[in-house]
XYZ file of C-alpha atoms in Angstrom:
397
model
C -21.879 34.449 4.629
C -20.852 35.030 8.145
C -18.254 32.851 9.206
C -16.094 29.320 8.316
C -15.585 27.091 10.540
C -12.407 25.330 11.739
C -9.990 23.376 9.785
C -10.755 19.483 8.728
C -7.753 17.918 9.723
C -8.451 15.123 6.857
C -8.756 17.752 4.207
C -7.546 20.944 4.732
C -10.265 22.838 3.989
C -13.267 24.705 6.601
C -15.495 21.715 8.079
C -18.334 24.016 7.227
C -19.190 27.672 6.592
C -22.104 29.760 8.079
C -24.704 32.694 6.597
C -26.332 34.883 8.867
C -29.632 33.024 9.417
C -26.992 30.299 11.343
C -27.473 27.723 8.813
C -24.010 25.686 8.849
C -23.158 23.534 5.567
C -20.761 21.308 5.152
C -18.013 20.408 2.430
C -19.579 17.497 0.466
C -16.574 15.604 -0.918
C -17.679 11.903 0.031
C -18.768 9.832 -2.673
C -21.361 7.655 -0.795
C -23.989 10.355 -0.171
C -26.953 10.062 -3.074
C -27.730 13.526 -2.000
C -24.895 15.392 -2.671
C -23.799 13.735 -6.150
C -22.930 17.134 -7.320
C -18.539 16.592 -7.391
C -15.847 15.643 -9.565
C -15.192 12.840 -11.822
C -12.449 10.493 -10.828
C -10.250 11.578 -13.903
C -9.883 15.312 -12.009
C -9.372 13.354 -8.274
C -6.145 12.592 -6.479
C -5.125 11.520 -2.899
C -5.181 13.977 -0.219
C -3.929 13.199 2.957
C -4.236 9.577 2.665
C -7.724 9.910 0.879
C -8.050 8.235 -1.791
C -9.901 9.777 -5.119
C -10.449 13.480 -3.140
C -12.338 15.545 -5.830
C -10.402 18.520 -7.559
C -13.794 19.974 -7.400
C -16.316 19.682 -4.856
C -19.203 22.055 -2.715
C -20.905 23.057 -0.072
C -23.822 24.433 -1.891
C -24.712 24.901 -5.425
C -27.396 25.481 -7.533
C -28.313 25.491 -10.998
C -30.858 26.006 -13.620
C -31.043 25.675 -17.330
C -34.131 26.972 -19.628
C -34.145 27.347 -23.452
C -33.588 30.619 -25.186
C -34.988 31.998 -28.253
C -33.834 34.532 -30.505
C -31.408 32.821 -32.334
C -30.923 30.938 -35.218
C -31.535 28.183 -33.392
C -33.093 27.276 -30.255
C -30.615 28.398 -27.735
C -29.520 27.686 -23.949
C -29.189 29.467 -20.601
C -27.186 28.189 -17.513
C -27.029 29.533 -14.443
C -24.551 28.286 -11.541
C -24.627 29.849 -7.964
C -22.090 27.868 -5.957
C -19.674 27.738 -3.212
C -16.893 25.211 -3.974
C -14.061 24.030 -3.091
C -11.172 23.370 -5.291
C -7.241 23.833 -5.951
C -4.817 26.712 -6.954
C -3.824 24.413 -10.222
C -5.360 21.458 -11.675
C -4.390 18.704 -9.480
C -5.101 17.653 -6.052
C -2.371 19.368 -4.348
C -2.320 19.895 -0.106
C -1.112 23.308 0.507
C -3.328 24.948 -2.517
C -6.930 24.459 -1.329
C -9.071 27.323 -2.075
C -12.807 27.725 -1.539
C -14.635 30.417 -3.638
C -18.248 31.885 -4.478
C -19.440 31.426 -7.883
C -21.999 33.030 -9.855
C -21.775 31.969 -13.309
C -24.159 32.834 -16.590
C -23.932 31.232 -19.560
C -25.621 31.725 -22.830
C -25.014 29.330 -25.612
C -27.133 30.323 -29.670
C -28.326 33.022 -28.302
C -28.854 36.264 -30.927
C -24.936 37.641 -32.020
C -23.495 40.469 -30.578
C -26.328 40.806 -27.867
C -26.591 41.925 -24.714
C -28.777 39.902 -21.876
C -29.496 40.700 -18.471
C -29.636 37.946 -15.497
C -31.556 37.909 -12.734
C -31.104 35.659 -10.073
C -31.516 34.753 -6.330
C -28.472 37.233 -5.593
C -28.716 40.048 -8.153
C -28.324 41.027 -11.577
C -25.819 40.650 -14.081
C -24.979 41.659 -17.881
C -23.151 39.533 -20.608
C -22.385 39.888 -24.325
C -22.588 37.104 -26.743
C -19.683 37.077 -29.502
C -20.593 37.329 -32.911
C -21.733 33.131 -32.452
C -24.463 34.049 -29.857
C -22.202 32.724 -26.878
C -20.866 34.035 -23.457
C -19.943 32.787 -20.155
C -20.233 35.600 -17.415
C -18.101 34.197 -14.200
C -17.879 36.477 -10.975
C -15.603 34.294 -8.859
C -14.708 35.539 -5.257
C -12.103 33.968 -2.802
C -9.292 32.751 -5.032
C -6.112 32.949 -2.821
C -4.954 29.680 -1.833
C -5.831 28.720 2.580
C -7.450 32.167 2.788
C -10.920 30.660 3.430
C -12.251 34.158 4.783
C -11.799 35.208 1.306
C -15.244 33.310 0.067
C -16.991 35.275 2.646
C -17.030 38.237 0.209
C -19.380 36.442 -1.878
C -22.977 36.456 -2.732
C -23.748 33.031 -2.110
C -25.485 33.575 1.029
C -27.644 33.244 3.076
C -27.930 30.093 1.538
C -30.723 28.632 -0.206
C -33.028 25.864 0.450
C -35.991 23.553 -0.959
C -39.669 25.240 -0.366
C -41.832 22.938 1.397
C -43.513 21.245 -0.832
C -42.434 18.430 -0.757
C -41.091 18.416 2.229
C -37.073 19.100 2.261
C -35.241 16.014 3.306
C -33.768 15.813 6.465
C -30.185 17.094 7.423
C -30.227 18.618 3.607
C -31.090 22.213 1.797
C -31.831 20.247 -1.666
C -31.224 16.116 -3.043
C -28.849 17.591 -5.722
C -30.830 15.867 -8.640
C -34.387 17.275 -8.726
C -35.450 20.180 -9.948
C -37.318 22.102 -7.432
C -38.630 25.353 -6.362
C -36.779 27.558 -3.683
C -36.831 30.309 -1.208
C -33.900 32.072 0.826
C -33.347 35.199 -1.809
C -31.863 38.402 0.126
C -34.246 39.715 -2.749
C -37.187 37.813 -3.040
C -35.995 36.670 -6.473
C -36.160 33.293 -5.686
C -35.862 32.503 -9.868
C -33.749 33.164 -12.912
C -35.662 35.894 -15.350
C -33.576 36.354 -18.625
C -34.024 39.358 -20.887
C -32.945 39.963 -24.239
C -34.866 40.260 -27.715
C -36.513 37.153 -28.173
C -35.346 35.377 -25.727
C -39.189 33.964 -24.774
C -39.686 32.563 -28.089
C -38.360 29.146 -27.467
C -41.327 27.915 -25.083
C -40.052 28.699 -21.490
C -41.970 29.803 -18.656
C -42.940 33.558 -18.795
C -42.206 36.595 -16.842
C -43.559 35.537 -13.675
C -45.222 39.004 -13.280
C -47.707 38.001 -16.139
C -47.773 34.316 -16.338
C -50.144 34.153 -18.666
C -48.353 36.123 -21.566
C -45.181 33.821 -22.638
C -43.692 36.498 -24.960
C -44.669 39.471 -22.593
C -42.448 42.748 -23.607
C -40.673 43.434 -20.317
C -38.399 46.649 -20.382
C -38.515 46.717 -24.096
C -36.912 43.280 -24.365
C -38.598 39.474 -24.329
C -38.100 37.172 -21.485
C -37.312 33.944 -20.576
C -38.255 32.499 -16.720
C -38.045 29.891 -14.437
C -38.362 28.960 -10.559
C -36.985 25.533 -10.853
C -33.175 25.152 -9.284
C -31.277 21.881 -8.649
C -30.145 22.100 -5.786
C -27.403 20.605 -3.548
C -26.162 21.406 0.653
C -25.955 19.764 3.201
C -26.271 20.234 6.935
C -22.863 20.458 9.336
C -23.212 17.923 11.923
C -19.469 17.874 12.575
C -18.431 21.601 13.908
C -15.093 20.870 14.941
C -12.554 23.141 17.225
C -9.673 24.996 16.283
C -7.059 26.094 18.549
C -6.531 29.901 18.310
C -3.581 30.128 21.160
C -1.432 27.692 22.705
C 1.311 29.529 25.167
C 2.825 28.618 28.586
C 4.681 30.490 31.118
C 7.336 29.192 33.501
C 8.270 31.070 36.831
C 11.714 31.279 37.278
C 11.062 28.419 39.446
C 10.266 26.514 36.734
C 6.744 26.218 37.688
C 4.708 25.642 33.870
C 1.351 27.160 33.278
C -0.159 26.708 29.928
C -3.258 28.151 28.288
C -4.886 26.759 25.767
C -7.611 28.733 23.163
C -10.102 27.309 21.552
C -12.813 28.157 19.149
C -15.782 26.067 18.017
C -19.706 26.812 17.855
C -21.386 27.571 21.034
C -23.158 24.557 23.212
C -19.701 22.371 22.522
C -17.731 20.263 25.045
C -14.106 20.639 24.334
C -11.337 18.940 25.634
C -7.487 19.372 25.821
C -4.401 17.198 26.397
C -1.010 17.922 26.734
C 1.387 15.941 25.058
C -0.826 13.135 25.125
C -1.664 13.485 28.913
C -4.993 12.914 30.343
C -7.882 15.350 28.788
C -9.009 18.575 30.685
C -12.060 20.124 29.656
C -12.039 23.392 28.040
C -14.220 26.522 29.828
C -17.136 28.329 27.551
C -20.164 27.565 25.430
C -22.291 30.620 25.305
C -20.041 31.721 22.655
C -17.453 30.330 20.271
C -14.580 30.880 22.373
C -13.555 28.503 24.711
C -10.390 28.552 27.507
C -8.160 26.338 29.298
C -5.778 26.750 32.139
C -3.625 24.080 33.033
C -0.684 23.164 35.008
C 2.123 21.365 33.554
C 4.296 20.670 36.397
C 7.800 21.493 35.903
C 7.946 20.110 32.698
C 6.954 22.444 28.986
C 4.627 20.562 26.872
C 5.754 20.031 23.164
C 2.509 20.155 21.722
C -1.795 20.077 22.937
C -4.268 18.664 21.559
C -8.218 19.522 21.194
C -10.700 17.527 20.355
C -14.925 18.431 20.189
C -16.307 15.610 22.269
C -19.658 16.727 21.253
C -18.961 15.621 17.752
C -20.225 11.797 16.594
C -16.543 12.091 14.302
C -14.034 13.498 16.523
C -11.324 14.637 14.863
C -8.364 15.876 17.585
C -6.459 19.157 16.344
C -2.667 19.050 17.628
C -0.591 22.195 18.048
C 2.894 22.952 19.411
C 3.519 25.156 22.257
C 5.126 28.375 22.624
C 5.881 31.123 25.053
C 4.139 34.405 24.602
C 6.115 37.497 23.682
C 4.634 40.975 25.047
C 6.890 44.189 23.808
C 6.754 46.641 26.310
C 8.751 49.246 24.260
C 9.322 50.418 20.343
C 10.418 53.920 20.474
C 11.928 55.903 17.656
C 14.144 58.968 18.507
C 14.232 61.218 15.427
C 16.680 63.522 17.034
C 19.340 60.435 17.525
C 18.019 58.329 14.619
C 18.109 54.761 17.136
C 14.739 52.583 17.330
C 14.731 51.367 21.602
C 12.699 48.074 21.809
C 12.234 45.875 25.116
C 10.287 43.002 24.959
C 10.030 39.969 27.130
C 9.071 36.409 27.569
C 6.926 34.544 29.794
C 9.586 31.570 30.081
C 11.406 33.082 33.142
C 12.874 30.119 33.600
C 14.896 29.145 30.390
C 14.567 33.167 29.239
C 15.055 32.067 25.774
C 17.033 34.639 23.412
C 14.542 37.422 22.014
C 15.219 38.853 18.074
C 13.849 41.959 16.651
C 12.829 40.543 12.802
C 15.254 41.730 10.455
C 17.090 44.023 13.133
C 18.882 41.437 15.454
C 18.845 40.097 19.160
C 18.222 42.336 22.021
C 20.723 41.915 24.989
C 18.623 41.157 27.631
C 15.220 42.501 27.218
C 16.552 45.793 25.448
C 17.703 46.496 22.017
C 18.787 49.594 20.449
C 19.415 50.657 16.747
C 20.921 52.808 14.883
C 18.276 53.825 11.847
C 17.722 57.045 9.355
C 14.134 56.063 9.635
C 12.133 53.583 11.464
C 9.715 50.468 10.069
C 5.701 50.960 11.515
C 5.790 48.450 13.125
C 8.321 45.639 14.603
C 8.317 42.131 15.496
C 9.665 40.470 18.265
C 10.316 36.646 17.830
C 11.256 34.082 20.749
C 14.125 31.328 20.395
C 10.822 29.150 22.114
C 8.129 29.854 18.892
C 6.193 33.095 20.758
C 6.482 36.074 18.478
C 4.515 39.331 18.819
C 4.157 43.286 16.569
C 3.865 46.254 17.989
C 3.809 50.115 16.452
C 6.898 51.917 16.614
C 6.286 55.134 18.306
C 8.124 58.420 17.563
C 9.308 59.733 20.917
C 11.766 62.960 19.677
């Protein structure tokens, strides 16, 4: 995958996530859609930010297949998940714990004891044991950490993977989520699940798809078990939100207020900003994701601004407070006299709120000097007014 997209204000997780072809899915956690059926029963739901029933489980793609194994005792079972879902640090629906994470999952179930089979799949390869019962679930999960939605990005699950033509995909979707289907969009060209492992081809599934016509083909010294057909479930982002990235202001010690406003959505959007409920200013870009607003504020410091995409047929407005910015113009170490010099100031020149050094203490006026055996790598400045900023500490003597 190449990028997430901006906070859902309703749910707390990315309003979509992108792979490198540009293809943009969506979180499907709505209960109404036929075509994304693939989420949580009600038991494992809870309210999340006044929604009712929210999943504890739900995705914006997955994929699965299932074909019988041989080799057993008894006619055995393979499942394979490939999926990018959504979910919570613990077991209940909890704001503050949302995590999103790629899964690849294999799981055999009566296959031969004590065995090792090898997956292939859209995304790779992988090996699993079965336990002396002829079972084993194989789970490669990636992006666990709780609101680190980059995380997920480490994942195979991309580029994402869609319906082949025929017939034709439905509209505004990758897959229905309830028909087995054939598929393209492998980084490999392995646009199936092959399963080796001694006699796994004995219980009637497809064949290596190399030699179609031989169902128990030897392939690497090992039977095989194949198929191309994948339920699949994503669908298209149609909401891409904005997210703001920066909101600062500056006052002249005339108390003249300037504030700018950062933005970042997908390209071709039409953004607008308020200030503390004021009348909306559009935002300046489009030909990338950033976007960029300057505004006045009269003499008077906003509390908050607010965003909203206007291109969006759901607009959902994204409210920040305000802050000054903090630049630090000095954080020198002097070895010889063991005292760490920092200067930093504000752009309020107006109310010059009080400046701290984190952990260290205020600076009197825009300098602060202290006495250390050995300096931190780096130091933060924060702002009585929210603006912080970290600089490296430089050794000087």
């Amino acid at each position: 995958m190449s990028d997430t997209g901006p906070i859902d204000p309703r749910t707390g997780y990315p309003l979509w996530y992108e792979d490198v072809t540009g293809t943009r899915l969506d979180l499907a956690w709505q209960r109404d859609d036929p075509r994304t059926p693939v989420i949580a029963d009600l038991n494992e739901s809870g309210t999340l930010r006044g929604i009712a029933n929210f999943p504890g489980e739900s995705f914006y793609v997955t994929a699965e297949a299932e074909l019988p194994l041989g080799g057993g005792g008894q006619d055995g079972e393979v499942r394979v998940v490939l999926a990018l879902e959504a979910t919570f640090a613990t077991e209940d629906v909890v704001d503050g714990e949302q995590i999103v994470f790629g899964r690849i999952r294999f799981r055999v179930r009566d296959g031969r004891p004590e065995t090792t089979y090898t997956l292939t799949h859209p995304y790779g390869t992988v090996q699993a044991t079965t336990d002396d019962r002829g079972r084993v679930t194989a789970t490669e999960d990636i992006g666990l950490a709780p609101l680190d939605f980059t995380g997920a990005l480490g994942g195979q699950i991309a580029p994402f993977l869609q319906w082949t033509s025929d017939p034709a995909l439905p509209e505004g979707y990758i897959g229905d989520g309830a028909t087995e289907h054939t598929i393209t969009g492998s980084p490999f060209n392995t646009n199936y699940v092959l399963v080796e492992g001694p006699g796994a081809g004995t219980a009637g599934a497809d064949s290596d798809p190399n030699d179609p016509g031989n169902p128990d083909k030897v392939y690497t010294d090992q039977f095989v078990v194949y198929t191309d057909q994948f339920v699949l479930q994503g669908r298209i982002a149609t909401i891409h939100g904005a997210e703001i990235t920066r909101a600062v202001y500056s006052q002249a010690a005339a108390g003249a207020v300037m504030v700018e406003v950062f933005a970042r959505s997908v390209p071709g959007q039409q953004l607008g900003v308020s200030l503390g409920g004021g009348p909306e200013t559009p935002l300046q870009g489009g030909n990338t994701p950033n976007y960029l607003s300057r505004i006045s504020a009269g003499s008077t410091v906003p509390t908050q601004v607010t965003v909203t995409n206007r291109t969006d047929l759901v607009a959902l407005p994204v409210t920040v407070g305000v802050t000054d910015a903090v630049a630090i113009t000095q954080a020198d170490y002097d070895s010889t006299n063991q005292t760490l010099t920092v200067s930093a100031i504000s752009t309020d020149q107006s109310g010059v709120p009080a400046l701290t050094v984190t952990g260290r203490g205020g600076l009197s006026g825009p300098v602060g000097v202290f006495a250390l055996d050995a300096p931190p790598s780096t130091v933060t400045v924060v702002s009585a007014a929210g603006g912080t900023s970290t600089a490296i500490v430089r050794i000087v003597a």
